[in-house]
Coordinates of C-alpha atoms in Angstrom, one line a residue:
X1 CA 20.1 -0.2 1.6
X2 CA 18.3 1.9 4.2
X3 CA 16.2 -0.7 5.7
X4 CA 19.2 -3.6 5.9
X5 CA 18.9 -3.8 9.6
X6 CA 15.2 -4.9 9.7
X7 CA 16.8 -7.9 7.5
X8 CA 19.7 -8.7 9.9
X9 CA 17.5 -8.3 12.9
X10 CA 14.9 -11.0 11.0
X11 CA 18.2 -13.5 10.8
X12 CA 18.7 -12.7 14.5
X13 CA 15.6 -14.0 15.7
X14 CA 15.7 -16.7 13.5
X15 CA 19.1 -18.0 15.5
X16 CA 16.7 -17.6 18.3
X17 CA 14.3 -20.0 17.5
X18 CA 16.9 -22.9 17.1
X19 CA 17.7 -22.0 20.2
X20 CA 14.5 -23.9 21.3
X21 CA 15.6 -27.5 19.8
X22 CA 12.3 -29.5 21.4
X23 CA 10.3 -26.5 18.5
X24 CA 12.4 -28.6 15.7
X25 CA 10.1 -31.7 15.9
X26 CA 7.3 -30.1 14.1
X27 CA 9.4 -27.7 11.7
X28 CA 8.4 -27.4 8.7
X29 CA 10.0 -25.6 5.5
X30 CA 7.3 -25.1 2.6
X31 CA 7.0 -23.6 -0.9
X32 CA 3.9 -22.6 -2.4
X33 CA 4.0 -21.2 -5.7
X34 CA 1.9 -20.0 -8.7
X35 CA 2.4 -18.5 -12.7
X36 CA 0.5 -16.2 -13.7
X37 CA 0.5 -15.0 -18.1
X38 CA -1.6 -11.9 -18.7
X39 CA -2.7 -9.9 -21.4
X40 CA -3.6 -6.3 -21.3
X41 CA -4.7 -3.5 -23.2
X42 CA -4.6 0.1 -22.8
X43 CA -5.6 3.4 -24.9
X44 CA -2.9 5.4 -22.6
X45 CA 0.1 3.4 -22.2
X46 CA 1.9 6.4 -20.7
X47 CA -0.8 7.7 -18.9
X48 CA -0.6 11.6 -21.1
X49 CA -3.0 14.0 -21.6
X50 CA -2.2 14.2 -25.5
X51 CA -0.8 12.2 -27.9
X52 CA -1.7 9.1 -26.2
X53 CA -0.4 5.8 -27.3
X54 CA -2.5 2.3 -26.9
X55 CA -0.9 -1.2 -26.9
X56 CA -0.9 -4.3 -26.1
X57 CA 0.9 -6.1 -23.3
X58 CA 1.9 -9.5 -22.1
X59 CA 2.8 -10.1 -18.6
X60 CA 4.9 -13.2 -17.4
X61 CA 5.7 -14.4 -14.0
X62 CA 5.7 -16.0 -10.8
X63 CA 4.4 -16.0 -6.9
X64 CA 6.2 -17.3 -4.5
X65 CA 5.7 -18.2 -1.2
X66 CA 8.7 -20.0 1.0
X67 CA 8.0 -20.2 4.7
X68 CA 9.6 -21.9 7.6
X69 CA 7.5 -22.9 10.5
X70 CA 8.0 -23.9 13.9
X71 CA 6.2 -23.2 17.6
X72 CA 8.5 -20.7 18.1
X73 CA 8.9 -18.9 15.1
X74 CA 7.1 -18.5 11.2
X75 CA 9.6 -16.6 9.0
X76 CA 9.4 -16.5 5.0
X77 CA 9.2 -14.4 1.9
X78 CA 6.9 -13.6 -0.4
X79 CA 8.2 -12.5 -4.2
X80 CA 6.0 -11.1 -6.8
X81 CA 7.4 -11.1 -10.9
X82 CA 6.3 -10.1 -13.8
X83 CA 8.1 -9.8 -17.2
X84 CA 5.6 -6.8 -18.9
X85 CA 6.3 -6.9 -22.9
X86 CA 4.6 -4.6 -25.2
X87 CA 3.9 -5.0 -28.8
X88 CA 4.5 -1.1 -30.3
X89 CA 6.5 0.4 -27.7
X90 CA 9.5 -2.2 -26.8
X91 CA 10.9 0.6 -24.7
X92 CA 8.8 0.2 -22.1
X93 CA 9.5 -3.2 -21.9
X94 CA 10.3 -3.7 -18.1
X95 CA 10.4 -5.8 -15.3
X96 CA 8.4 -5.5 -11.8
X97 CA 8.5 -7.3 -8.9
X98 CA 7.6 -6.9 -5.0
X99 CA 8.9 -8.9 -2.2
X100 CA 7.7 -9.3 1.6
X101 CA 8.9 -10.3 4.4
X102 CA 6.7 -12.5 6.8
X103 CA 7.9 -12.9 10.2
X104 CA 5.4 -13.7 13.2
X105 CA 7.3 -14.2 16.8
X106 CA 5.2 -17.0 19.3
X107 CA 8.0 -17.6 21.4
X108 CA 8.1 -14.3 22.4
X109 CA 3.9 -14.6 23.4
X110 CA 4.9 -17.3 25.2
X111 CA 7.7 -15.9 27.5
X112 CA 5.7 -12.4 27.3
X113 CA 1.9 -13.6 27.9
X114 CA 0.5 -9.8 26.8
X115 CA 3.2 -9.0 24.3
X116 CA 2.8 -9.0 20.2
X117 CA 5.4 -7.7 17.9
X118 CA 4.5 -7.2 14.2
X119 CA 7.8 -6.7 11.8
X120 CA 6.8 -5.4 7.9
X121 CA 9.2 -5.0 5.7
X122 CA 8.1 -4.6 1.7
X123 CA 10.7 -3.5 -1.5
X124 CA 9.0 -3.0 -5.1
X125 CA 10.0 -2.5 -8.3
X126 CA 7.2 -0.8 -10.5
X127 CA 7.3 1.7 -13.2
X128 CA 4.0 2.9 -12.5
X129 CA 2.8 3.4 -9.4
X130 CA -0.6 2.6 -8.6
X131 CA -2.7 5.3 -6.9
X132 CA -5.4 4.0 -5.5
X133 CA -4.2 0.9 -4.2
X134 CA -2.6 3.3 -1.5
X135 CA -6.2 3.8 -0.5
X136 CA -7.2 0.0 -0.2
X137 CA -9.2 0.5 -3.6
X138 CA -8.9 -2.9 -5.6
X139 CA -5.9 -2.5 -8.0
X140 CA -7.3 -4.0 -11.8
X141 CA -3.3 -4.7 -12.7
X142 CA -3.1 -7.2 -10.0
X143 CA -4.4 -11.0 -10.0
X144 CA -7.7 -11.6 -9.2
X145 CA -9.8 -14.9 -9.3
X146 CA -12.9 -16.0 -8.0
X147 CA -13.9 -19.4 -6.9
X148 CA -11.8 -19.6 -3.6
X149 CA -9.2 -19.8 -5.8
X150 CA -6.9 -17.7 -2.9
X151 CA -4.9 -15.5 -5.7
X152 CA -6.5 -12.2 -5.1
X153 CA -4.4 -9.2 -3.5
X154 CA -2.5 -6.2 -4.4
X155 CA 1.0 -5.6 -5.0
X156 CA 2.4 -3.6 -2.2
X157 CA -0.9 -3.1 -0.1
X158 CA -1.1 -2.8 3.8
X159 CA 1.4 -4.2 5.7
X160 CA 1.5 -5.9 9.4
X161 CA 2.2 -2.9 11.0
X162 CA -1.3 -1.2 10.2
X163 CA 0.4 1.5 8.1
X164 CA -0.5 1.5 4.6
X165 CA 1.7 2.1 1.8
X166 CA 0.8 5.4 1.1
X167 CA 1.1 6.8 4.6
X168 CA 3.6 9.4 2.9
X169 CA 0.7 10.4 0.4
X170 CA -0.2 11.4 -1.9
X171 CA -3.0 9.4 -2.8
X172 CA -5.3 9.4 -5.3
X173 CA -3.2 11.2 -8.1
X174 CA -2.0 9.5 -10.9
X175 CA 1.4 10.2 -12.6
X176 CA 3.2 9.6 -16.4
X177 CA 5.1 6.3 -16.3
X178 CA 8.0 6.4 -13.9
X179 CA 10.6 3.6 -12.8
X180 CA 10.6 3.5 -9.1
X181 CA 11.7 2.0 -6.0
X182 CA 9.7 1.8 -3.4
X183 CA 10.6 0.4 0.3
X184 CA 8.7 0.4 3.6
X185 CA 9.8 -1.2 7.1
X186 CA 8.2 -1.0 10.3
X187 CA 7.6 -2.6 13.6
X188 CA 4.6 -2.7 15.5
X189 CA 4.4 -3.4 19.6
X190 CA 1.6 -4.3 21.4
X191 CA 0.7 -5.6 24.8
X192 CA -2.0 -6.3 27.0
X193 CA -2.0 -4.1 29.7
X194 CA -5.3 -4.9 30.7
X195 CA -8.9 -7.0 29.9
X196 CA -9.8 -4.1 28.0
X197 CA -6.6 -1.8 27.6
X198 CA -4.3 -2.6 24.3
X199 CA -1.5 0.3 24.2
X200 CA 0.4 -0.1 21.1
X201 CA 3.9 1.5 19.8
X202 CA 5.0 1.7 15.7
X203 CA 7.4 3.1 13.5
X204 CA 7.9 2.8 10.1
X205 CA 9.7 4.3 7.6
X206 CA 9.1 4.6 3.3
X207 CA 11.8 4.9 0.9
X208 CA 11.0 6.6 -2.6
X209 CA 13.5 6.3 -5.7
X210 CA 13.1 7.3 -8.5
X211 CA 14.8 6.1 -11.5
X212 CA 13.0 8.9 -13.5
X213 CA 13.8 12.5 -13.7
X214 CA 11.3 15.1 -13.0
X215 CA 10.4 13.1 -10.1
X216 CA 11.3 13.8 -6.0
X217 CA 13.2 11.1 -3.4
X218 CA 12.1 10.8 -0.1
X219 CA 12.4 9.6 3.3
X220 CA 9.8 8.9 5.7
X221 CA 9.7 8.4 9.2
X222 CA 6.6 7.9 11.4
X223 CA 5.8 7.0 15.2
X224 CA 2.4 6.3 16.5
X225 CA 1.3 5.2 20.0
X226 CA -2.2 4.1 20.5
X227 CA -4.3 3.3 23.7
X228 CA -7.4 1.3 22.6
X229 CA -10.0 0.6 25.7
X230 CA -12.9 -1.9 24.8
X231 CA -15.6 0.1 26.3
X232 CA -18.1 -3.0 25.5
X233 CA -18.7 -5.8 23.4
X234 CA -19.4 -3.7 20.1
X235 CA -17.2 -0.7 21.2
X236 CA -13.4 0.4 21.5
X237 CA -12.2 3.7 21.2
X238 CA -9.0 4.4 20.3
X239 CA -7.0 7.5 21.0
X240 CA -3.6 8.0 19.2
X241 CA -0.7 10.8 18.5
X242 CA 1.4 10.2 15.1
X243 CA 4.4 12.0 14.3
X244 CA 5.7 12.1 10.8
X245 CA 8.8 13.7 8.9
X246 CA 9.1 13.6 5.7
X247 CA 13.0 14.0 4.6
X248 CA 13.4 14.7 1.0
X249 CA 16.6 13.8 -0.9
X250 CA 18.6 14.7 -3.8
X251 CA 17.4 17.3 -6.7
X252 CA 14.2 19.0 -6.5
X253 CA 11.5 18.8 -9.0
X254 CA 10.9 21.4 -11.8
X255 CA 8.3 23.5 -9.7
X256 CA 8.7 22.8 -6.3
X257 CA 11.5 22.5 -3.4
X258 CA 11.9 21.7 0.3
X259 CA 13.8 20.2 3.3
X260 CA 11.4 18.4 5.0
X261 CA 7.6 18.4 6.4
X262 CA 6.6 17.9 9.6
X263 CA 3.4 16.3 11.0
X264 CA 1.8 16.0 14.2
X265 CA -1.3 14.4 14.2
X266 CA -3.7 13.9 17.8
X267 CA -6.8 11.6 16.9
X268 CA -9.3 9.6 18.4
X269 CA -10.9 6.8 17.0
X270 CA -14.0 4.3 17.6
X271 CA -15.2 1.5 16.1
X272 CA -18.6 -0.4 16.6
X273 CA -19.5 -3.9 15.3
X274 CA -23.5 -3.3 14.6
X275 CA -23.6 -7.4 14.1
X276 CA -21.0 -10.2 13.9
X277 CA -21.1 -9.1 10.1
X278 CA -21.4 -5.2 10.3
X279 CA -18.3 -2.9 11.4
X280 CA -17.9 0.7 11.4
X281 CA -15.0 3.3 12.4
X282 CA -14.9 6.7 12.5
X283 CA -12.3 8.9 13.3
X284 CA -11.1 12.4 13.8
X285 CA -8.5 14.3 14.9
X286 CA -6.3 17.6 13.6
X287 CA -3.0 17.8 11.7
X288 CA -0.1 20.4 12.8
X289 CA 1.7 21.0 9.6
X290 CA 5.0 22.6 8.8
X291 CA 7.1 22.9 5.7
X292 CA 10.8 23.9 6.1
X293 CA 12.6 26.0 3.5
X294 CA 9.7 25.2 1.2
X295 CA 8.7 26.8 -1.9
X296 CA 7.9 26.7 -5.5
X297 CA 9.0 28.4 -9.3
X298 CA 7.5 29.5 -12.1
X299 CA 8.7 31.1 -15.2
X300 CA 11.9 31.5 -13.2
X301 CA 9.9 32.9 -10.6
X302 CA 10.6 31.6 -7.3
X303 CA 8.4 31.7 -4.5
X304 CA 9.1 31.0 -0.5
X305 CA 6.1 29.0 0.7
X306 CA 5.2 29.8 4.8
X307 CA 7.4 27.8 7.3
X308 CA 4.2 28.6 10.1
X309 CA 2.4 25.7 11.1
X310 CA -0.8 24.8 9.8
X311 CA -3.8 23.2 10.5
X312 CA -6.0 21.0 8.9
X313 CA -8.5 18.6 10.0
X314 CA -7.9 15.0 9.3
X315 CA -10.0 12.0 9.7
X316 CA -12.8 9.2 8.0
X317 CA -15.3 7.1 8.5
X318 CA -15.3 2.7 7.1
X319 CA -18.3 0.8 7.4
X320 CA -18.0 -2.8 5.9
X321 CA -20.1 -6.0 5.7
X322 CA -19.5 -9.6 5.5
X323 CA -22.2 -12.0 3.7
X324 CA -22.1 -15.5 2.8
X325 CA -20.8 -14.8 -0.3
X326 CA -18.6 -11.7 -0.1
X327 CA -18.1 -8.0 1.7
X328 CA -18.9 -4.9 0.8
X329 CA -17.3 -1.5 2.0
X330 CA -17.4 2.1 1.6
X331 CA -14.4 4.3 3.0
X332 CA -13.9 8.6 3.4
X333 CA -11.1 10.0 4.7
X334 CA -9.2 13.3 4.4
X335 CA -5.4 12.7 5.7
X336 CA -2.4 15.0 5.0
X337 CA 0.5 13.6 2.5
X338 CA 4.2 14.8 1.3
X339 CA 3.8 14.7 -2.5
X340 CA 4.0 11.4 -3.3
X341 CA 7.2 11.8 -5.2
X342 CA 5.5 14.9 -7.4
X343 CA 6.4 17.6 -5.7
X344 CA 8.2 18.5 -2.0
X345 CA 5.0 19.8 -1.0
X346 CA 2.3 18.8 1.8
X347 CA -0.9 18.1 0.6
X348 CA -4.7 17.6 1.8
X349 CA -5.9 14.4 0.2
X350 CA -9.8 13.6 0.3
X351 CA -10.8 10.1 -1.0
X352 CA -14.3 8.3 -1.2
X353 CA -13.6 4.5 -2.1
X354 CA -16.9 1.6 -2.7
X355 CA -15.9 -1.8 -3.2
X356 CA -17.5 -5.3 -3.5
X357 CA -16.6 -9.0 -3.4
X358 CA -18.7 -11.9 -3.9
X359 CA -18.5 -15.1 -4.9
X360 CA -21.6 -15.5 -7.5
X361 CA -20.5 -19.5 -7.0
X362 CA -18.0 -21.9 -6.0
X363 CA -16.0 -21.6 -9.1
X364 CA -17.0 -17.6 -10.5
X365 CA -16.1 -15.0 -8.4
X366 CA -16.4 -11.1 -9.1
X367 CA -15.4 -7.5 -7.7
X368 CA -16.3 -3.8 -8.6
X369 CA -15.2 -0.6 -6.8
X370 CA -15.5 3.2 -7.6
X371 CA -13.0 6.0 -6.1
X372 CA -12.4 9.5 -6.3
X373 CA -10.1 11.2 -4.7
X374 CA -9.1 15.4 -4.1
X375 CA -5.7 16.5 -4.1
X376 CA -4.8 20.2 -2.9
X377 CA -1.6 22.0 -1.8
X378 CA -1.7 23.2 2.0
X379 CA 0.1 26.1 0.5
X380 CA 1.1 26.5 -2.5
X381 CA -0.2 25.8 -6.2
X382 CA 1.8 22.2 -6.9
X383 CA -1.6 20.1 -6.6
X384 CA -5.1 20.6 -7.3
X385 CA -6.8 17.4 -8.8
X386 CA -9.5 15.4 -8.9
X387 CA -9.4 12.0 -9.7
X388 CA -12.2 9.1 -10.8
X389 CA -11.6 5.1 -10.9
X390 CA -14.0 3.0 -11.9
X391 CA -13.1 -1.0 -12.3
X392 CA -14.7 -4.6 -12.4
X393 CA -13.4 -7.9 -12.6
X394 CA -14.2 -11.6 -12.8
X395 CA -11.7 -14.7 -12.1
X396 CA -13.5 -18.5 -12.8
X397 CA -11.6 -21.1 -11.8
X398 CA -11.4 -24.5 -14.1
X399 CA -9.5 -26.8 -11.9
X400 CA -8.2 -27.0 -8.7
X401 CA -5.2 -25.3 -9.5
X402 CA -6.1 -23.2 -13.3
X403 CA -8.1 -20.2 -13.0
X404 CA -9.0 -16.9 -15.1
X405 CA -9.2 -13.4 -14.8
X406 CA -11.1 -10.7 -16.7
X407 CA -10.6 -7.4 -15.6
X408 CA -11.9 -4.0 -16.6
X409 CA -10.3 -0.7 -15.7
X410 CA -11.6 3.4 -16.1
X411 CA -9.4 6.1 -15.1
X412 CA -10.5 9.9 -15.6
X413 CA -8.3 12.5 -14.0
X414 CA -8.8 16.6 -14.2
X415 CA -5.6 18.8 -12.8
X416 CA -5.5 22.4 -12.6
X417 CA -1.8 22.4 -10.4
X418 CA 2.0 22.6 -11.9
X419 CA 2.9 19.1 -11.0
X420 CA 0.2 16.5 -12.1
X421 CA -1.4 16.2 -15.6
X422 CA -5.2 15.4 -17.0
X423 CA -5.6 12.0 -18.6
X424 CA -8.3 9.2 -19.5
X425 CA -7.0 5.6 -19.7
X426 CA -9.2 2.8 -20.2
X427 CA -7.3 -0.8 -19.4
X428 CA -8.7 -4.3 -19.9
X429 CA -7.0 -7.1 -18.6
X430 CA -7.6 -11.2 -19.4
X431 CA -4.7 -13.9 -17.5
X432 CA -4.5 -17.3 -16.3
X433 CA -3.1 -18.5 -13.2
X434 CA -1.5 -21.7 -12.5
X435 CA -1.1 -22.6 -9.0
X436 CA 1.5 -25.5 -7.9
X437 CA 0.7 -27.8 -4.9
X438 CA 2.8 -26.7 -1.6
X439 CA 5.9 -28.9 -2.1
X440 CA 7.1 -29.3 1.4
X441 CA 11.0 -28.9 1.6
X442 CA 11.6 -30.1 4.8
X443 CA 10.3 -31.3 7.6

């Protein structure tokens, strides 16, 4: 696997801990676990523009958490399963799973007073992936219960490093049903340089199979150094450069082709906390794009796309707000992507996202969020869609450790490009999640 090293290094610093043997009096090895059994149903199953097919679906499986903890060191897993059976098209019967790794390093805080180190390392196994959950958008297929019942969160959503899942793009655009493989590592380093002056170094990189045909492999590589300043109290600004390469592997899709894309992206960022309970960030910056050997076919028609660079701005705005019983948060951006696995094509991705949490009492809880998002080619005629989500949710919990989820999902996507397809789904989703006490391995 591409990413084994990030696993050996993660074994590595584990031998370092021991190293401290006073840390091992207060080691701890723990395993917190839940079961979740769902059912679902959807008028799209395969997510086409005709001849649609509905179903019903059960979904069977764990979370699990293992963690070691010492002083020195916290090092774990997370694992995410789910058996997903439907009743008139067996075929799609499949199984998905996700699996983090959690690694946080306070021996090395301690010997290096103004040094942090993030690691993020994430693998899934999905044959459909989710769209707007690149975009922090609450993701309907996923668990979520109310009544601080602490089993909310998405499959695959932002790691430690600050990168989200997406970072390769392209967000926003839904596809037919594909079996995938998805894997992102990074490593994020910051220090302290000053009261007020945070520099920070990352990379990260994102692996795309797919298991599919029709659909395009990839490799992603990103590096991004920061300098935030605390101007105040209420204000840091951040400026940042990113570079990103986008290395696609294996056969081309259908309609498009490519060696790689290139991204340089300047920005600067600030953020402002209004009140203890109000944030907001905007930023803005440009994108210097450049597509090598690109191009695209139709009809047997091929068609060399420009290898120039290109501009294009890039850049949002998040304002968010924590309540007694909740948050609420509204997010625009416009970033540049790689095709998401599409098409070997760069795109300009626009997305609009409102979401909301609250707790309507200590046992209901409930969430809604709208998004729409605006896929376009840079060049070329691969992607031009606009997408709509709409989806709700409420989880009641009985007991301590059983609580339910009811979940409602709206999906309305129009495309006018080669590579991505109109379609309506509508998805409900009703589970029950069990949730073990931690059972303490050793101590």
């Amino acid at each position: 696997m591409r990413n084994q090293s990030v696993f050996f290094s993660a074994i590595f610093i584990l031998c370092l801990a021991f190293a401290y043997p006073s840390s091992l009096v207060s080691a701890a090895l723990s395993l917190e676990s839940s079961f979740n059994v769902s059912q679902s149903y959807t008028d799209n199953l395969f997510y086409e523009d005709k001849n649609t097919k509905s179903d019903f679906g059960t979904f069977i499986g764990p979370n699990l958490t293992l963690q070691y903890d010492n002083p020195d060191i916290v090092i774990g897993g997370t694992y995410f399963g789910r058996v997903a059976l439907f009743i008139n098209n067996p075929d799609a019967n499949t199984y998905i799973q996700n699996a983090n790794i959690i690694l946080d390093l306070p021996f090395l805080t301690k010997r290096y007073k103004k040094l942090s180190v993030t690691l993020d390392e994430n693998m899934t196994f999905t044959p459909q992936l989710d769209a707007f959950s690149f975009s922090g958008a609450q993701d309907a297929t996923t668990n979520f219960s109310g009544g601080g019942s602490g089993q909310t969160g998405s499959v695959g959503g932002t790691g430690g490093t600050g990168l989200s899942q997406g970072f390769s793009g392209t967000q926003g655009v839904f596809t037919r049903r594909a079996d995938a493989f998805f894997n992102r590592a990074g490593v994020r380093l910051g220090y302290a340089w000053a009261p007020h002056v945070t520099p920070s170094l990352t990379y990260a990189n994102q692996y795309r199979h797919f298991f599919s045909s029709g659909f395009q492999d990839s490799i992603t590589h990103i590096g991004r150094f920061s300098l935030a300043y605390g101007v105040s109290d209420k204000t840091t600004v951040t400026p940042s450069y990113s570079y990103r390469q986008t290395d696609f592997l294996g056969e081309s899709t259908q309609s498009t082709f490519a060696d790689k894309i290139i991204v340089h992206n300047p920005q600067l960022q600030i953020s402002y906390n209004f009140t203890p309970l109000i944030t907001g960030t905007v930023r803005g910056g440009a994108a210097f794009i450049k597509q090598k050997n690109a191009g695209e076919t139709d009809d047997s028609t091929m068609t060399d796309l420009s290898n120039k660079w290109q501009t294009s701005f890039v850049g949002g705005a998040t304002i968010a707000k924590l309540y007694r019983g909740g948050n609420i948060f509204l997010n625009a951006s416009q970033n540049i992507g790689a095709g998401g696995g599409l098409a070997s094509q760069a795109t300009r991705t626009r997305i609009i996202t409102l979401g909301i949490r609250h707790e309507v009492s200590q046992k209901l809880g409930a969430f809604g969020s709208i998004g729409w998002a605006k896929n376009t080619s840079t060049d070329g005629d691969a992607f031009d869609t606009n997408t709509y989500r709409i989806q709700g949710g409420i989880g009641y919990a009985f007991l301590s450790w059983l609580s339910a989820t009811l979940s409602y999902s709206h999906i309305d996507q129009r495309s006018n490009g080669s590579v991505a397809n109109d379609l309506k789904a509508d998805q409900v989703f009703i589970g029950l999640i069990a949730v073990a006490d931690p059972w303490v391995l050793m101590r």
